[in-house]
Amino acid sequence: MIQTVNLQKLFSTEEVETTALNGINMEVRDGEFVAIMGPSGCGKSTLLNILGLLDNPSEGEYNFYGTAVARMTERQRAQLRKGSIGFVFQSFNLIDELTVYENVELPLLYLKTPADERKKRVEETLERMSIMHRRNHFPQQLSGGQQQRTAIARAVVAKPKLILADEPTGNLDSKNGEEVMKLLGELNDEGTTIIMVTHSPYDAGFAHRIVNLFDGKVVTENFHV
Amino acid sequence: MIRNYLKIAVRSLLKHKLYSSINVFGLALGMACSLLIGLWVRDELSYDRFWPDAERICYVRVNFTNPNDPSADIGTNFVTPGPLQEAIAKDIPEVAATLKLDYGPEYLIKVGDKTAKEQGHFATDDFFGVFNLPVIAGNPAAALKQPNQIVITRKVAEKFFPNGEALGQKLQLNNDKYYVVGAVVEDVPHNSTLQFGWLVNWNVQAQDWMKTWGNSSFRTYVRLKPNTTLAQAEAAMSSIYPRHAGKNFETGRPTLQSITDLHLYSEYKNGKSVGGRIEYVRVFGLVALFILLIACVNFMNLATARSATRAKEVGVRKVVGALRSSLAGQFLSESMLTSLLAITLSLGLVWLALPSFNAVSGTTLTLDLTDPILWLIVLGLAIITGVLSGSYPAFFLSSLQPIKILKGRFQVGAGPALFRRVLVVFQFSLSVFLIVGMLAVGKQMDYLRSKHLGLDRENVLYWPIEGFSDTKQYEAFQREVVRLPSVGSATTAGSLPIDVRGSSGDLRWPGKDPRQDHQVFAMFVGSDFARTMNIKMVDGRDFQTSSPADSSNYVINEATARMMNMNNPVGKEVQFWMGKGRIVGVMKDFHMQSLHETIKPLILCFNYLNTSYLLVKTRPGQTQQAIADLEKLSKAYNPNYPFNFHFLDEEYEKLYRAEQQVDTLINYFGVLAILISCLGLFGLAAFTAEQRNKEIGVRKVLGASVGSIVTLLSKDFLKLVLIALVLAAPLAWWTLTKWLDSFAYKTDLSWWIFGMAGGLALLIAFLTVSYQSIKAALTNPVTSLRSE
Ligand SMILES: Nc1ncnc2c1ncn2[C@@H]1O[C@H](COP(=O)(O)OP(=O)(O)OP(=O)(O)O)[C@@H](O)[C@H]1O
Ligand SMILES: [Mg+2]
């Protein structure tokens, strides 16, 4: 379970101070599928980054599966992140110099998974995402949907407890978007907790719960049944 | 993991071919330079270290203080008087063995009808007690003690006795006496300051003058007993001069130098070693480091320039679980891979360049791939370069925070751009420094070549007087030489007048303070010396054969007149090697040694028999004719000896061989440094143009001219080169002033040297950058804008 108490995030540049998050209290239970929505600039990505241990809040508490992480160093966060969180981005963020297979293999390499185990897991995951036939292609040789499926494969290959997705369908047409959402839904059905930022009410429909943000605050939470 | 790193490294090398080849080739060039210099430095440092117990073998010099003015600088003689070695052997228990050598003449060796010139020494009995060479045949220590035996080296033995046993065979030395080969020893390695092909006992050539304390002509070596320090032995030797040398020389103090320092630290000032060739070793060591740094800077620069692209990869890797340390490891293994590629290439380059390098630097370096030390150097170099050049991406890029990057609007901030500028400034400072060095060293070399010495060195031929059976025959020969229509005049001299060696404290004159040692350079000459060398006589005349009294008369230079405090020396009586005699002439001061030295007092004695060179001034335009005539004459008188003439101005050039080598090498390395710098600048300019592609497109759409865009893109780089110029100039000025200070006569560092260095650096930088700028400026804006 993850839980935040009065989470705040301030960005100060030379000219302006922006309050991106202004007292966020939220809780996500294991196995939940949560969608975060809100207008552009309201702090969705900022929140997701903090939840994903990529960034620290300026203020407030964050309990990540029983560990207080709000004031951890980048190094400690990196250690904790490893293997326990998978990320999916709007812009895929695959490494251009690596093939599909190698991109997916990467998290396992950093986890020092033994080679035979690694091979098995990567192949399983590629199969599952139906991109096995593209395993030796480089990202530029793939369609957007295939790239995003590769990114999802990379996010799940280490079997993380939590998957964070920031507008995973933002760069995809509706058919490919639909496929990606189905995959996320299936993963959630198998027990993975998912938090997803989206602008699309249709995509949000795959989630159990929608958190609406406005100006750095939670305004409403809608529950699906 | 490593495999994954390497995979990426190889792919990114292949993907960015321009950058990769600039990186690899630039690094390889830099490494090749460093390797070459490294090989050379290693060779220089290895001199005389191969002798068993080398650190206990010492070369003996003698320090003299001025008794009337103890604060005056101590003078140091690098050659010693004959009796010193015997006195040390007798009095100094700290010494295990002593050795005295002559200067090492080149003599003709004859076996049957095979002849060749070989350099060798007349050496005292205990040569092998000091220098222990492996024995090939016979008993060298015993053989050297025999007046009728000769010890030869393997090379000489193989040359004259190709099919086997040299031992017991006879050979004729210098067309004179026959010797029996008593022993054959191993060749002396090239990195020995002592070189010889044969050794004969000292006493065979000993003469009375060699037994006086006033003539310093010999080299003395000692081997210390174990556990004796140089200082202890020197202290023990301090009583030798007062005890043995007599009143005139009682301030003499032998001073010891370990033979391992002889090659590199042979310059003495005020009684102490102040360096010598080691300066060049240091300078080139620095140059090697500079060039390597310049090459590394290229690597780092291109890495920072590409950091925007690499940053995304860093972010992604961090998000999927990479720790900073593993990213640092990745970048380091990438730079290590490049560095290994480069070093392999550089080994090839060194292999190609080595013959010309050897020719230029007068060395015999080899690239011995079976030498483990070489591999240590090579691997060391690869690792240092890899770490140095990979350090920026490894430590900066790996520290980037993933969210900042993955937002997709990652901008490489001012930090790396500033760092890059600093590196370019650093790089061009070094280049400007080297260009200034090139120009200044070249200017001094020109000065040395063109300086009027006060004597003529053009159209002067000389060759060693040798092989004549008696004086009469020789005199007849000389008379015929002078009669040749192609010859202007001829004389003989004990040493070459541009490089007078022997000095003496034996000169006496009325009013001399007997307690003070006055060293005067002395030389035996024949008649017409000043006329042949075109030395101006201030007063009096040359020696003349027609004047029999001249055999005990003297000719001096102005410096000697000043030393003796005589206003009109001609006609005054002095006493020197030829006994009491009169001064018959005063020569205008001429440069009788390299221009490192000031003009010293000189006295000439008139005696054919002690001269060793015949110097001939040819008539203008008839040098070729003269050579032909002289050869015919020489063959007629002296059929056994090849007519082996040299030009005096060539010999003059040889005085500056070290400087000449520095001049050539600094030219090569300077050009290379600039080449490598430009390679980097080229890459950087390409990158900038690429990065500002869109900006250029927009500007062009808005109506910017090609010229204004080229200016825009080049301006920044040129500014950096200017800053480099300002930084490098004072440093170069300081260093070169120090170098020039080693010459007693020198040019100045004119402002134009700095102006020209700056202009050159700017021009080269501009040409390098403008290629990329113009290319970028000419691109159709549609292409660059569409890709966005
Ligand atoms: N590194 C930063 N420095 C300064 N301000 C920032 C930074 N990152 C985000 N912000 C500001 O914080 C606010 C929230 O940004 P965030 O990226 O979280 O919005 P978002 O809800 O994800 O918007 P979108 O739907 O457009 O992606 C914005 O006003 C943004 O300008
Ligand atoms: Mg966002």
Short mmCIF file of C-alpha atoms and ligand atoms in Angstrom, two decimals, chain A residues 44-45 166-167 197, ligand 2:
data_model
loop_
_atom_site.label_atom_id
_atom_site.label_comp_id
_atom_site.label_asym_id
_atom_site.label_seq_id
_atom_site.Cartn_x
_atom_site.Cartn_y
_atom_site.Cartn_z
CA LYS A 44 -0.31 15.17 -12.58
CA SER A 45 3.14 14.28 -13.84
CA ASP A 166 2.07 8.86 -17.70
CA GLU A 167 -0.35 9.28 -20.61
CA VAL A 197 -2.22 9.70 -15.73
MG MG C 2 2.17 15.68 -17.61
#
